[in-house]
PDB file of C-alpha atoms and ligand atoms in Angstrom:
ATOM      1  CA  MET G  76       0.132  -0.091  -0.188  1.00  0.00           C
ATOM      2  CA  ASN G  77       1.190   3.390  -0.488  1.00  0.00           C
ATOM      3  CA  PRO G  78      -0.474   5.549   2.458  1.00  0.00           C
ATOM      4  CA  PHE G  79       0.490   8.917   1.142  1.00  0.00           C
ATOM      5  CA  PRO G  80      -0.514   9.063  -2.887  1.00  0.00           C
ATOM      6  CA  ALA G  81       1.373  10.897  -5.197  1.00  0.00           C
ATOM      7  CA  ASN G  82       4.107  10.746  -2.306  1.00  0.00           C
ATOM      8  CA  LYS G  83       2.514  13.798  -1.256  1.00  0.00           C
ATOM      9  CA  ILE G  84       2.689  13.999   2.428  1.00  0.00           C
ATOM     10  CA  LEU G  85       0.997  16.546   4.194  1.00  0.00           C
ATOM     11  CA  ILE G  86       2.206  17.530   7.182  1.00  0.00           C
ATOM     12  CA  LYS G  87       0.772  20.135   9.803  1.00  0.00           C
ATOM     13  CA  ARG G  88       3.160  21.574  12.325  1.00  0.00           C
ATOM     14  CA  LEU G  89       2.142  23.188  15.798  1.00  0.00           C
ATOM     15  CA  ARG G  90       3.827  25.123  18.203  1.00  0.00           C
ATOM     16  CA  SER G  91       1.493  23.513  20.875  1.00  0.00           C
ATOM     17  CA  ALA G  92      -1.344  20.917  20.722  1.00  0.00           C
ATOM     18  CA  ASN G  93      -3.030  19.498  23.421  1.00  0.00           C
ATOM     19  CA  SER G  94      -2.238  16.138  22.209  1.00  0.00           C
ATOM     20  CA  THR G  95      -1.434  15.622  18.585  1.00  0.00           C
ATOM     21  CA  ASN G  96      -3.727  12.355  18.281  1.00  0.00           C
ATOM     22  CA  ASP G  97      -6.665  14.874  19.447  1.00  0.00           C
ATOM     23  CA  ALA G  98      -5.428  17.617  16.689  1.00  0.00           C
ATOM     24  CA  ALA G  99      -5.511  14.862  14.091  1.00  0.00           C
ATOM     25  CA  ILE G 100      -9.073  13.833  14.866  1.00  0.00           C
ATOM     26  CA  ASN G 101     -10.508  17.317  14.867  1.00  0.00           C
ATOM     27  CA  ILE G 102      -8.970  18.065  11.685  1.00  0.00           C
ATOM     28  CA  LEU G 103     -10.632  15.015  10.200  1.00  0.00           C
ATOM     29  CA  LYS G 104     -13.794  16.023  11.894  1.00  0.00           C
ATOM     30  CA  ASN G 105     -13.569  19.216  10.088  1.00  0.00           C
ATOM     31  CA  GLN G 106     -13.435  17.371   6.625  1.00  0.00           C
ATOM     32  CA  GLU G 107      -9.816  18.494   5.870  1.00  0.00           C
ATOM     33  CA  ASN G 108      -6.945  16.231   5.090  1.00  0.00           C
ATOM     34  CA  ILE G 109      -3.768  15.288   7.079  1.00  0.00           C
ATOM     35  CA  ASP G 110      -1.257  12.931   7.101  1.00  0.00           C
ATOM     36  CA  TRP G 111       1.253  13.869   9.690  1.00  0.00           C
ATOM     37  CA  ILE G 112       0.651  16.349  12.436  1.00  0.00           C
ATOM     38  CA  ILE G 113       3.675  17.335  15.033  1.00  0.00           C
ATOM     39  CA  ALA G 114       3.658  19.689  17.728  1.00  0.00           C
ATOM     40  CA  ASP G 115       6.792  20.998  19.519  1.00  0.00           C
ATOM     41  CA  GLU G 116       4.866  20.441  23.045  1.00  0.00           C
ATOM     42  CA  GLN G 117       1.884  18.821  24.119  1.00  0.00           C
ATOM     43  CA  LEU G 118      -0.199  20.404  27.054  1.00  0.00           C
ATOM     44  CA  ASN G 119      -2.735  17.104  27.315  1.00  0.00           C
ATOM     45  CA  GLY G 120      -0.165  14.471  26.000  1.00  0.00           C
ATOM     46  CA  ARG G 121      -2.115  11.141  26.656  1.00  0.00           C
ATOM     47  CA  GLY G 122      -0.502   7.652  26.942  1.00  0.00           C
ATOM     48  CA  ARG G 123      -2.120   4.195  26.838  1.00  0.00           C
ATOM     49  CA  ARG G 124      -4.756   3.315  29.424  1.00  0.00           C
ATOM     50  CA  GLY G 125      -5.452   6.680  30.151  1.00  0.00           C
ATOM     51  CA  ASN G 126      -1.847   7.845  31.298  1.00  0.00           C
ATOM     52  CA  ILE G 127      -0.450  10.851  31.038  1.00  0.00           C
ATOM     53  CA  TRP G 128       2.175  11.722  28.482  1.00  0.00           C
ATOM     54  CA  THR G 129       4.360  14.538  29.828  1.00  0.00           C
ATOM     55  CA  SER G 130       5.449  16.627  26.731  1.00  0.00           C
ATOM     56  CA  PRO G 131       7.504  19.414  27.319  1.00  0.00           C
ATOM     57  CA  LEU G 132       9.671  21.028  24.787  1.00  0.00           C
ATOM     58  CA  GLY G 133      12.695  19.003  23.352  1.00  0.00           C
ATOM     59  CA  GLY G 134      10.521  15.707  22.727  1.00  0.00           C
ATOM     60  CA  LEU G 135       9.041  14.421  19.566  1.00  0.00           C
ATOM     61  CA  TYR G 136       5.144  14.268  19.463  1.00  0.00           C
ATOM     62  CA  ALA G 137       3.795  13.341  16.255  1.00  0.00           C
ATOM     63  CA  SER G 138       0.569  11.421  14.959  1.00  0.00           C
ATOM     64  CA  VAL G 139       0.152   9.904  11.475  1.00  0.00           C
ATOM     65  CA  VAL G 140      -3.254   9.293   9.918  1.00  0.00           C
ATOM     66  CA  LEU G 141      -4.038   6.022   8.151  1.00  0.00           C
ATOM     67  CA  SER G 142      -7.494   6.534   5.653  1.00  0.00           C
ATOM     68  CA  ASP G 143      -6.839   3.651   3.134  1.00  0.00           C
ATOM     69  CA  ASP G 144     -10.144   1.813   2.705  1.00  0.00           C
ATOM     70  CA  LYS G 145      -8.252  -1.342   2.912  1.00  0.00           C
ATOM     71  CA  ILE G 146      -7.316  -1.191   6.378  1.00  0.00           C
ATOM     72  CA  GLU G 147      -9.589  -2.279   8.589  1.00  0.00           C
ATOM     73  CA  TYR G 148     -10.310  -2.929  12.597  1.00  0.00           C
ATOM     74  CA  SER G 149      -8.730  -6.397  12.188  1.00  0.00           C
ATOM     75  CA  HIS G 150      -5.321  -4.898  10.972  1.00  0.00           C
ATOM     76  CA  LEU G 151      -4.835  -2.939  14.441  1.00  0.00           C
ATOM     77  CA  SER G 152      -2.699  -5.436  16.175  1.00  0.00           C
ATOM     78  CA  GLN G 153      -0.445  -5.675  13.600  1.00  0.00           C
ATOM     79  CA  LEU G 154      -0.290  -2.325  13.158  1.00  0.00           C
ATOM     80  CA  SER G 155       0.578  -1.813  16.563  1.00  0.00           C
ATOM     81  CA  ILE G 156       3.819  -4.300  16.348  1.00  0.00           C
ATOM     82  CA  LEU G 157       4.489  -2.327  13.146  1.00  0.00           C
ATOM     83  CA  SER G 158       4.734   0.901  14.555  1.00  0.00           C
ATOM     84  CA  SER G 159       7.117  -0.197  16.977  1.00  0.00           C
ATOM     85  CA  VAL G 160       9.155  -1.518  14.274  1.00  0.00           C
ATOM     86  CA  VAL G 161       8.908   1.761  12.510  1.00  0.00           C
ATOM     87  CA  ALA G 162       9.880   3.635  15.801  1.00  0.00           C
ATOM     88  CA  ALA G 163      12.815   0.998  16.683  1.00  0.00           C
ATOM     89  CA  LYS G 164      14.133   1.377  13.116  1.00  0.00           C
ATOM     90  CA  THR G 165      14.090   5.002  13.395  1.00  0.00           C
ATOM     91  CA  ILE G 166      15.689   4.727  16.703  1.00  0.00           C
ATOM     92  CA  GLU G 167      18.406   2.731  15.267  1.00  0.00           C
ATOM     93  CA  GLU G 168      19.189   4.912  12.621  1.00  0.00           C
ATOM     94  CA  ILE G 169      19.998   7.425  14.848  1.00  0.00           C
ATOM     95  CA  ILE G 170      21.806   5.924  17.836  1.00  0.00           C
ATOM     96  CA  GLY G 171      23.036   2.705  16.446  1.00  0.00           C
ATOM     97  CA  LYS G 172      22.202  -1.015  16.716  1.00  0.00           C
ATOM     98  CA  ASN G 173      21.762  -3.323  19.531  1.00  0.00           C
ATOM     99  CA  LEU G 174      21.195  -0.532  21.952  1.00  0.00           C
ATOM    100  CA  ILE G 175      17.064  -0.703  22.431  1.00  0.00           C
ATOM    101  CA  ARG G 176      14.532  -3.169  23.518  1.00  0.00           C
ATOM    102  CA  SER G 177      10.865  -3.414  22.781  1.00  0.00           C
ATOM    103  CA  LYS G 178       8.279  -4.065  25.331  1.00  0.00           C
ATOM    104  CA  TRP G 179       4.788  -5.594  24.704  1.00  0.00           C
ATOM    105  CA  PRO G 180       3.000  -3.883  23.384  1.00  0.00           C
ATOM    106  CA  ASN G 181       4.898  -1.122  21.460  1.00  0.00           C
ATOM    107  CA  ASP G 182       7.211   0.690  23.851  1.00  0.00           C
ATOM    108  CA  ILE G 183      10.829   0.901  23.273  1.00  0.00           C
ATOM    109  CA  PHE G 184      13.198   0.526  25.745  1.00  0.00           C
ATOM    110  CA  LEU G 185      16.830   1.904  25.909  1.00  0.00           C
ATOM    111  CA  ALA G 186      19.047   1.259  29.134  1.00  0.00           C
ATOM    112  CA  GLU G 187      15.713  -0.305  31.057  1.00  0.00           C
ATOM    113  CA  LYS G 188      13.862   3.018  30.638  1.00  0.00           C
ATOM    114  CA  LYS G 189      11.568   4.097  28.309  1.00  0.00           C
ATOM    115  CA  LEU G 190      12.757   6.110  25.173  1.00  0.00           C
ATOM    116  CA  CYS G 191       9.164   5.831  23.363  1.00  0.00           C
ATOM    117  CA  GLY G 192       5.845   5.127  23.559  1.00  0.00           C
ATOM    118  CA  ILE G 193       3.047   4.993  20.776  1.00  0.00           C
ATOM    119  CA  LEU G 194      -0.576   5.292  21.267  1.00  0.00           C
ATOM    120  CA  ILE G 195      -2.938   3.875  18.534  1.00  0.00           C
ATOM    121  CA  GLU G 196      -6.520   5.170  18.093  1.00  0.00           C
ATOM    122  CA  SER G 197      -9.025   4.044  15.443  1.00  0.00           C
ATOM    123  CA  VAL G 198     -12.248   6.564  14.869  1.00  0.00           C
ATOM    124  CA  PHE G 199     -15.113   6.251  12.579  1.00  0.00           C
ATOM    125  CA  ILE G 200     -16.108   9.955  11.060  1.00  0.00           C
ATOM    126  CA  GLU G 201     -18.740  10.018   8.564  1.00  0.00           C
ATOM    127  CA  ASN G 202     -18.832   6.135   8.193  1.00  0.00           C
ATOM    128  CA  LYS G 203     -14.782   6.481   7.215  1.00  0.00           C
ATOM    129  CA  PHE G 204     -12.549   4.294   9.128  1.00  0.00           C
ATOM    130  CA  TYR G 205      -9.126   6.306  10.317  1.00  0.00           C
ATOM    131  CA  VAL G 206      -6.452   4.842  12.609  1.00  0.00           C
ATOM    132  CA  ILE G 207      -4.399   7.487  14.331  1.00  0.00           C
ATOM    133  CA  VAL G 208      -0.723   6.438  15.362  1.00  0.00           C
ATOM    134  CA  GLY G 209       1.101   8.913  17.996  1.00  0.00           C
ATOM    135  CA  PHE G 210       4.747   8.434  18.313  1.00  0.00           C
ATOM    136  CA  GLY G 211       6.131   9.958  21.443  1.00  0.00           C
ATOM    137  CA  ILE G 212      10.031   9.926  21.390  1.00  0.00           C
ATOM    138  CA  ASN G 213      12.198  11.335  24.326  1.00  0.00           C
ATOM    139  CA  VAL G 214      14.742  13.346  22.248  1.00  0.00           C
ATOM    140  CA  LYS G 215      16.722  16.048  24.317  1.00  0.00           C
ATOM    141  CA  PHE G 216      16.645  15.949  28.085  1.00  0.00           C
ATOM    142  CA  THR G 217      14.033  18.070  29.628  1.00  0.00           C
ATOM    143  CA  ASN G 218      13.899  19.217  33.012  1.00  0.00           C
ATOM    144  CA  GLU G 219      10.370  18.197  33.688  1.00  0.00           C
ATOM    145  CA  GLN G 220      10.310  14.268  32.742  1.00  0.00           C
ATOM    146  CA  ASN G 221      11.598  12.177  35.020  1.00  0.00           C
ATOM    147  CA  GLN G 222      15.330  10.820  34.023  1.00  0.00           C
ATOM    148  CA  ALA G 223      15.166   8.037  36.454  1.00  0.00           C
ATOM    149  CA  LYS G 224      12.188   6.252  34.602  1.00  0.00           C
ATOM    150  CA  PHE G 225      12.809   7.643  31.135  1.00  0.00           C
ATOM    151  CA  SER G 226      15.818   7.671  28.696  1.00  0.00           C
ATOM    152  CA  TYR G 227      16.593  10.262  25.876  1.00  0.00           C
ATOM    153  CA  LEU G 228      18.399   9.863  22.639  1.00  0.00           C
ATOM    154  CA  GLN G 229      20.591  12.762  23.647  1.00  0.00           C
ATOM    155  CA  GLU G 230      22.214  10.300  25.901  1.00  0.00           C
ATOM    156  CA  ILE G 231      23.539   8.201  23.344  1.00  0.00           C
ATOM    157  CA  SER G 232      23.835  11.026  20.373  1.00  0.00           C
ATOM    158  CA  ASP G 233      24.460  14.595  21.236  1.00  0.00           C
ATOM    159  CA  LYS G 234      23.818  15.669  17.700  1.00  0.00           C
ATOM    160  CA  VAL G 235      20.275  14.383  17.831  1.00  0.00           C
ATOM    161  CA  SER G 236      17.146  16.700  17.006  1.00  0.00           C
ATOM    162  CA  VAL G 237      13.601  16.217  17.017  1.00  0.00           C
ATOM    163  CA  GLU G 238      13.679  17.449  13.196  1.00  0.00           C
ATOM    164  CA  LYS G 239      16.012  14.739  12.172  1.00  0.00           C
ATOM    165  CA  CYS G 240      13.949  12.207  14.128  1.00  0.00           C
ATOM    166  CA  PHE G 241      10.844  13.357  12.449  1.00  0.00           C
ATOM    167  CA  ASN G 242      12.237  12.861   8.909  1.00  0.00           C
ATOM    168  CA  LYS G 243      13.711   9.724   9.497  1.00  0.00           C
ATOM    169  CA  LEU G 244      10.164   8.547  11.265  1.00  0.00           C
ATOM    170  CA  ILE G 245       8.143   9.727   8.134  1.00  0.00           C
ATOM    171  CA  LEU G 246      10.447   7.772   5.853  1.00  0.00           C
ATOM    172  CA  ASN G 247      10.580   4.504   7.976  1.00  0.00           C
ATOM    173  CA  PHE G 248       6.573   4.758   8.344  1.00  0.00           C
ATOM    174  CA  ASN G 249       5.850   5.153   4.370  1.00  0.00           C
ATOM    175  CA  LYS G 250       8.585   2.462   3.554  1.00  0.00           C
ATOM    176  CA  ILE G 251       7.632  -0.215   6.130  1.00  0.00           C
ATOM    177  CA  ILE G 252       3.761   0.271   5.594  1.00  0.00           C
ATOM    178  CA  ASN G 253       4.470  -0.483   1.988  1.00  0.00           C
ATOM    179  CA  ILE G 254       6.376  -3.616   2.345  1.00  0.00           C
ATOM    180  CA  TRP G 255       3.729  -4.732   5.083  1.00  0.00           C
ATOM    181  CA  ASP G 256       0.920  -4.840   2.421  1.00  0.00           C
ATOM    182  CA  TYR G 257      -1.934  -4.895   4.802  1.00  0.00           C
ATOM    183  CA  GLY G 258      -0.509  -7.822   6.351  1.00  0.00           C
ATOM    184  CA  ARG G 259       0.903 -10.010   3.693  1.00  0.00           C
ATOM    185  CA  SER G 260       4.561  -9.222   4.646  1.00  0.00           C
ATOM    186  CA  PHE G 261       3.700  -9.021   8.331  1.00  0.00           C
ATOM    187  CA  THR G 262       6.109 -11.709   9.376  1.00  0.00           C
ATOM    188  CA  ARG G 263       9.273 -10.284   8.921  1.00  0.00           C
ATOM    189  CA  PHE G 264       8.137  -7.357  10.752  1.00  0.00           C
ATOM    190  CA  LYS G 265       7.035  -9.504  13.798  1.00  0.00           C
ATOM    191  CA  ASN G 266      10.252 -11.358  13.638  1.00  0.00           C
ATOM    192  CA  TYR G 267      12.256  -8.291  14.016  1.00  0.00           C
ATOM    193  CA  TRP G 268       9.976  -7.234  17.038  1.00  0.00           C
ATOM    194  CA  LEU G 269      10.655 -10.673  18.534  1.00  0.00           C
ATOM    195  CA  MET G 270      14.298  -9.897  18.171  1.00  0.00           C
ATOM    196  CA  LEU G 271      13.984  -6.603  20.048  1.00  0.00           C
ATOM    197  CA  THR G 272      11.767  -8.167  22.736  1.00  0.00           C
ATOM    198  CA  GLN G 273      12.682  -8.123  26.217  1.00  0.00           C
ATOM    199  CA  ASP G 274       9.537 -10.003  26.721  1.00  0.00           C
ATOM    200  CA  HIS G 275      10.856 -13.510  26.334  1.00  0.00           C
ATOM    201  CA  GLY G 276       9.921 -15.624  29.021  1.00  0.00           C
ATOM    202  CA  ARG G 277       7.740 -13.222  30.426  1.00  0.00           C
ATOM    203  CA  ILE G 278       3.787 -13.665  31.160  1.00  0.00           C
ATOM    204  CA  ILE G 279       2.258 -10.790  29.534  1.00  0.00           C
ATOM    205  CA  LYS G 280      -1.433  -9.528  29.972  1.00  0.00           C
ATOM    206  CA  VAL G 281      -3.209  -8.444  27.081  1.00  0.00           C
ATOM    207  CA  ARG G 282      -6.121  -6.413  27.386  1.00  0.00           C
ATOM    208  CA  ILE G 283      -8.666  -6.808  24.689  1.00  0.00           C
TER     209      ILE G 283
HETATM  210  C1  BTN L 565       2.176   5.325  26.043  1.00  0.00           C
HETATM  211  O1  BTN L 565       3.413   4.594  26.041  1.00  0.00           O
HETATM  212  O2  BTN L 565       1.497   5.526  26.941  1.00  0.00           O
HETATM  213  C2  BTN L 565       1.564   5.997  24.797  1.00  0.00           C
HETATM  214  C3  BTN L 565       2.647   7.303  24.925  1.00  0.00           C
HETATM  215  C4  BTN L 565       1.931   7.911  23.343  1.00  0.00           C
HETATM  216  C5  BTN L 565       2.587   9.472  23.149  1.00  0.00           C
HETATM  217  C6  BTN L 565       2.372   9.992  21.828  1.00  0.00           C
HETATM  218  S1  BTN L 565       2.995  11.613  21.538  1.00  0.00           S
HETATM  219  C7  BTN L 565       2.057  12.083  19.933  1.00  0.00           C
HETATM  220  C8  BTN L 565       0.541  11.259  20.291  1.00  0.00           C
HETATM  221  N1  BTN L 565      -0.282  12.268  21.191  1.00  0.00           N
HETATM  222  C9  BTN L 565      -0.518  12.059  22.180  1.00  0.00           C
HETATM  223  O3  BTN L 565      -1.291  12.655  23.086  1.00  0.00           O
HETATM  224  N2  BTN L 565      -0.345  10.724  22.394  1.00  0.00           N
HETATM  225  C10 BTN L 565       0.724  10.253  21.448  1.00  0.00           C
END
């Protein structure tokens, strides 16, 4: 699949948003088009299971909208793993291989501390199904975030920038979603994710 026909990617950049996932949904509700939305900071960043995602300046907060008619609700679990692979590849291109681990369902850890979280939401607007994938990556150190709990790309690479990270994220997302082909090539991404996982042998809880 090509999520962005004619390779034209519509990106909206905001200085501040409550949540880029919410901003994307609002744009769709207003019947405008959007592919990616990025904000320098989020005032009400949301994590999974109702958690807060603290989002001060220095982090990457971006959401991508999938509006392809062939994407169905049943694809969501694969898209969750796939998005985690997109984030992992992006991060590895910046800080090098063998440093990160994935944690069920789609977190990325560096040195036992969370580096990246992903929030996937789906909505029906005017009978059309959309999937919104929100990426939060800790790029530069911030005062507000808890450095005991979170890791940052800047720990490994001092030349890192949100811009560079976002460019790579877009390219990897486009590339990987194309290869995925609505699940026909999922196995290779699942295997990559399994190679990175720190959950081998652990019991995990799955909420449906
Ligand atoms: C988690 O690990 O709980 C998921 C965190 C997801 C955070 C990102 S930041 C961009 C997008 N907008 C949000 O409000 N949340 C996601």
